[in-house]
């Protein structure tokens, strides 16, 4: 004979619904999309090629960015840095055009609702498994309070920062054209906090466009 506890427990029936709703709510509240974009035309150079950096831009410390790009190029390609441009150097031109807020990752009303609803469902499930219908009701109340509390703790606005730059790569000469690259951060509290990550990501994009090979050096 089945007991009232098993007959009244809503937990097993709510479990699939809980999973579906949690997934939908979290996907809906992922925050602003990243504006990353642009591409750099790859350039192939010989293994013994040195590179020369020309970095400029407003709102940044050009020397810091130059040092970051230099570090990635040296570690990723094995190239060395030249003191001046020449016919056998890779000229890397970087012009930072702007650093701008590209969106907000603060918890909006939909995300708050999602957190609260998830708390209610979890509370209902756990309470129902532990104490039947009355346990489910108590669990729902506790879950709602927990969801609201989490929303309050995570209510601080964070900004998605992005950097727009023009980059040119050319072997033995000044680049004929500059190509636009946009990189961004996750939500952070300030522009200063975002800047090191933006510089790293821009340097990574530049380094990835440089291909060194022994064959290229013999051409």
CSV table of C-alpha atoms in Angstrom, one decimal:
chain,number,residue,atom,x,y,z
A,1,UNK,CA,0.0,0.0,0.0
A,2,UNK,CA,1.3,3.4,-1.0
A,3,UNK,CA,1.8,5.9,1.8
A,4,UNK,CA,0.4,9.5,1.7
A,5,UNK,CA,3.9,10.8,1.6
A,6,UNK,CA,4.6,9.2,-1.8
A,7,UNK,CA,1.2,10.0,-3.2
A,8,UNK,CA,1.3,13.7,-2.3
A,9,UNK,CA,5.0,14.4,-3.0
A,10,UNK,CA,5.3,16.7,-6.0
A,11,UNK,CA,9.0,16.3,-6.3
A,12,UNK,CA,9.2,13.6,-9.1
A,13,UNK,CA,6.6,15.4,-11.2
A,14,UNK,CA,8.3,18.8,-10.8
A,15,UNK,CA,11.8,17.6,-11.6
A,16,UNK,CA,11.6,17.7,-15.5
A,17,UNK,CA,9.8,21.1,-15.3
A,18,UNK,CA,12.5,22.4,-12.9
A,19,UNK,CA,15.3,21.4,-15.3
A,20,UNK,CA,13.6,23.0,-18.4
A,21,UNK,CA,12.7,26.2,-16.6
A,22,UNK,CA,16.1,26.7,-15.1
A,23,UNK,CA,17.8,26.2,-18.5
A,24,UNK,CA,15.5,28.6,-20.2
A,25,UNK,CA,15.8,31.3,-17.5
A,26,UNK,CA,19.6,31.1,-17.4
A,27,UNK,CA,19.9,31.2,-21.1
A,28,UNK,CA,17.7,34.2,-21.2
A,29,UNK,CA,19.7,36.1,-18.7
A,30,UNK,CA,23.2,35.7,-20.0
A,31,UNK,CA,23.7,39.5,-20.2
A,32,UNK,CA,25.0,41.6,-23.1
A,33,UNK,CA,26.6,39.9,-26.1
A,34,UNK,CA,30.2,40.6,-26.8
A,35,UNK,CA,31.0,43.0,-29.7
A,36,UNK,CA,34.3,41.2,-30.6
A,37,UNK,CA,34.9,41.4,-34.3
A,38,UNK,CA,37.2,42.1,-37.2
A,39,UNK,CA,40.0,40.0,-38.6
A,40,UNK,CA,43.6,40.4,-39.5
A,41,UNK,CA,45.1,39.2,-42.7
A,42,UNK,CA,47.8,36.6,-41.8
A,43,UNK,CA,51.4,37.4,-42.7
A,44,UNK,CA,54.1,34.8,-43.1
A,45,UNK,CA,57.7,35.6,-42.2
A,46,UNK,CA,60.9,33.7,-41.7
A,47,UNK,CA,61.9,32.3,-38.3
A,48,UNK,CA,64.8,34.7,-38.0
A,49,UNK,CA,62.7,37.8,-38.8
A,50,UNK,CA,62.6,40.6,-36.2
A,51,UNK,CA,59.6,42.8,-35.6
A,52,UNK,CA,59.2,46.5,-35.0
A,53,UNK,CA,56.2,47.9,-33.1
A,54,UNK,CA,54.6,51.3,-33.7
A,55,UNK,CA,51.8,51.7,-31.1
A,56,UNK,CA,49.7,54.8,-30.4
A,57,UNK,CA,46.2,55.8,-29.3
A,58,UNK,CA,44.3,58.0,-26.9
A,59,UNK,CA,43.2,56.8,-23.5
A,60,UNK,CA,45.9,54.2,-23.1
A,61,UNK,CA,49.4,53.9,-22.0
A,62,UNK,CA,51.1,53.2,-25.3
A,63,UNK,CA,54.2,51.8,-23.6
A,64,UNK,CA,52.1,49.3,-21.6
A,65,UNK,CA,50.3,48.1,-24.8
A,66,UNK,CA,53.6,47.9,-26.7
A,67,UNK,CA,55.1,45.8,-24.0
A,68,UNK,CA,52.1,43.5,-24.0
A,69,UNK,CA,52.2,43.0,-27.7
A,70,UNK,CA,55.9,42.5,-27.6
A,71,UNK,CA,55.6,39.7,-25.0
A,72,UNK,CA,53.0,37.8,-27.0
A,73,UNK,CA,54.9,38.0,-30.2
A,74,UNK,CA,58.1,36.9,-28.6
A,75,UNK,CA,56.6,34.0,-26.7
A,76,UNK,CA,54.2,32.8,-29.5
A,77,UNK,CA,56.5,33.2,-32.5
A,78,UNK,CA,60.0,33.2,-31.1
A,79,UNK,CA,60.7,36.4,-32.9
A,80,UNK,CA,62.9,39.2,-31.5
A,81,UNK,CA,62.1,42.9,-31.4
A,82,UNK,CA,64.1,45.3,-33.5
A,83,UNK,CA,65.1,48.8,-32.4
A,84,UNK,CA,64.2,50.3,-35.7
A,85,UNK,CA,62.3,49.3,-38.9
A,86,UNK,CA,64.2,47.9,-41.8
A,87,UNK,CA,63.9,45.8,-45.0
A,88,UNK,CA,64.1,42.6,-43.0
A,89,UNK,CA,61.7,43.5,-40.2
A,90,UNK,CA,58.0,42.9,-39.7
A,91,UNK,CA,56.4,46.2,-39.2
A,92,UNK,CA,53.4,46.1,-36.7
A,93,UNK,CA,51.3,49.2,-36.6
A,94,UNK,CA,48.7,49.5,-33.8
A,95,UNK,CA,46.4,52.5,-33.4
A,96,UNK,CA,43.8,52.3,-30.6
A,97,UNK,CA,40.8,54.3,-31.6
A,98,UNK,CA,38.6,54.0,-28.6
A,99,UNK,CA,37.8,52.1,-25.4
A,100,UNK,CA,34.1,52.2,-24.8
A,101,UNK,CA,31.3,50.6,-22.7
A,102,UNK,CA,29.6,48.0,-24.9
A,103,UNK,CA,26.8,47.0,-22.6
A,104,UNK,CA,25.8,46.1,-19.1
A,105,UNK,CA,25.9,42.8,-17.3
A,106,UNK,CA,23.9,43.8,-14.3
A,107,UNK,CA,21.0,41.6,-13.3
A,108,UNK,CA,17.9,43.0,-15.0
A,109,UNK,CA,14.2,42.3,-14.1
A,110,UNK,CA,14.1,39.1,-16.2
A,111,UNK,CA,17.3,37.7,-14.6
A,112,UNK,CA,15.9,38.6,-11.1
A,113,UNK,CA,12.7,36.7,-12.0
A,114,UNK,CA,14.7,33.8,-13.3
A,115,UNK,CA,16.7,33.6,-10.1
A,116,UNK,CA,13.6,33.8,-7.9
A,117,UNK,CA,11.7,31.3,-9.9
A,118,UNK,CA,14.6,28.9,-9.8
A,119,UNK,CA,14.7,29.2,-6.1
A,120,UNK,CA,11.0,28.5,-5.8
A,121,UNK,CA,11.3,25.4,-7.9
A,122,UNK,CA,14.3,24.1,-6.1
A,123,UNK,CA,12.6,24.8,-2.8
A,124,UNK,CA,9.4,23.1,-3.9
A,125,UNK,CA,11.3,20.0,-5.1
A,126,UNK,CA,13.5,19.6,-2.0
A,127,UNK,CA,10.6,20.4,0.4
A,128,UNK,CA,8.3,18.0,-1.4
A,129,UNK,CA,10.8,15.1,-1.2
A,130,UNK,CA,11.4,15.8,2.4
A,131,UNK,CA,7.9,16.6,3.7
A,132,UNK,CA,5.1,16.1,1.2
A,133,UNK,CA,2.8,18.9,0.2
A,134,UNK,CA,3.3,21.0,3.3
A,135,UNK,CA,7.1,20.6,2.9
A,136,UNK,CA,6.8,21.8,-0.7
A,137,UNK,CA,5.0,24.9,0.3
A,138,UNK,CA,7.6,25.7,2.9
A,139,UNK,CA,10.3,25.0,0.5
A,140,UNK,CA,8.8,27.2,-2.1
A,141,UNK,CA,8.8,30.1,0.4
A,142,UNK,CA,12.4,29.5,1.4
A,143,UNK,CA,13.4,29.2,-2.2
A,144,UNK,CA,11.8,32.5,-3.2
A,145,UNK,CA,13.5,34.3,-0.3
A,146,UNK,CA,16.8,32.8,-1.3
A,147,UNK,CA,16.4,33.8,-5.0
A,148,UNK,CA,15.6,37.4,-4.0
A,149,UNK,CA,18.6,37.4,-1.7
A,150,UNK,CA,20.9,36.2,-4.5
A,151,UNK,CA,19.5,38.9,-6.8
A,152,UNK,CA,20.2,41.6,-4.3
A,153,UNK,CA,23.8,40.4,-3.7
A,154,UNK,CA,24.4,40.4,-7.5
A,155,UNK,CA,22.7,43.7,-8.2
A,156,UNK,CA,25.9,45.7,-8.6
A,157,UNK,CA,26.1,47.0,-12.2
A,158,UNK,CA,29.1,45.7,-14.2
A,159,UNK,CA,30.0,47.0,-17.6
A,160,UNK,CA,31.1,45.1,-20.7
A,161,UNK,CA,34.1,47.1,-22.0
A,162,UNK,CA,35.5,46.9,-25.6
A,163,UNK,CA,38.5,48.2,-27.4
A,164,UNK,CA,38.5,49.2,-31.1
A,165,UNK,CA,41.9,49.3,-32.8
A,166,UNK,CA,43.4,49.6,-36.3
A,167,UNK,CA,46.2,47.1,-36.9
A,168,UNK,CA,48.5,46.7,-39.9
A,169,UNK,CA,51.2,44.0,-40.5
A,170,UNK,CA,53.7,44.3,-43.3
A,171,UNK,CA,57.1,42.7,-44.0
A,172,UNK,CA,59.9,45.2,-44.7
A,173,UNK,CA,57.7,48.3,-45.1
A,174,UNK,CA,55.1,50.4,-43.5
A,175,UNK,CA,51.7,48.7,-43.7
A,176,UNK,CA,49.6,49.9,-46.7
A,177,UNK,CA,46.4,49.5,-44.8
A,178,UNK,CA,45.1,49.0,-41.3
A,179,UNK,CA,42.4,46.5,-40.4
A,180,UNK,CA,39.9,47.0,-37.6
A,181,UNK,CA,39.8,44.7,-34.6
A,182,UNK,CA,37.4,44.8,-31.7
A,183,UNK,CA,38.0,42.9,-28.4
A,184,UNK,CA,36.0,43.0,-25.2
A,185,UNK,CA,35.9,41.9,-21.6
A,186,UNK,CA,33.4,40.2,-19.4
A,187,UNK,CA,31.5,42.5,-17.1
A,188,UNK,CA,33.8,44.4,-14.8
A,189,UNK,CA,33.4,47.3,-12.4
A,190,UNK,CA,35.6,49.9,-14.1
A,191,UNK,CA,37.4,50.8,-17.3
A,192,UNK,CA,40.8,50.5,-15.4
A,193,UNK,CA,39.9,47.0,-14.4
A,194,UNK,CA,39.1,46.1,-18.0
A,195,UNK,CA,42.2,47.6,-19.6
A,196,UNK,CA,44.7,44.8,-18.9
A,197,UNK,CA,42.4,42.2,-20.3
A,198,UNK,CA,41.6,44.3,-23.4
A,199,UNK,CA,45.3,44.7,-24.1
A,200,UNK,CA,46.0,41.0,-23.7
A,201,UNK,CA,43.2,40.1,-26.1
A,202,UNK,CA,44.4,42.6,-28.7
A,203,UNK,CA,47.9,41.3,-28.4
A,204,UNK,CA,46.7,37.7,-28.8
A,205,UNK,CA,44.8,38.6,-32.0
A,206,UNK,CA,48.0,40.3,-33.4
A,207,UNK,CA,50.2,37.4,-32.5
A,208,UNK,CA,47.8,34.9,-34.0
A,209,UNK,CA,48.1,36.6,-37.4
A,210,UNK,CA,51.9,36.2,-37.6
A,211,UNK,CA,53.0,32.9,-39.0
A,212,UNK,CA,56.7,32.1,-38.8
A,213,UNK,CA,58.3,29.3,-40.8
A,214,UNK,CA,61.7,28.3,-42.2
A,215,UNK,CA,60.3,28.2,-45.7
A,216,UNK,CA,59.2,31.8,-45.6
A,217,UNK,CA,62.7,32.9,-44.8
A,218,UNK,CA,64.0,31.4,-48.0
A,219,UNK,CA,61.5,33.1,-50.3
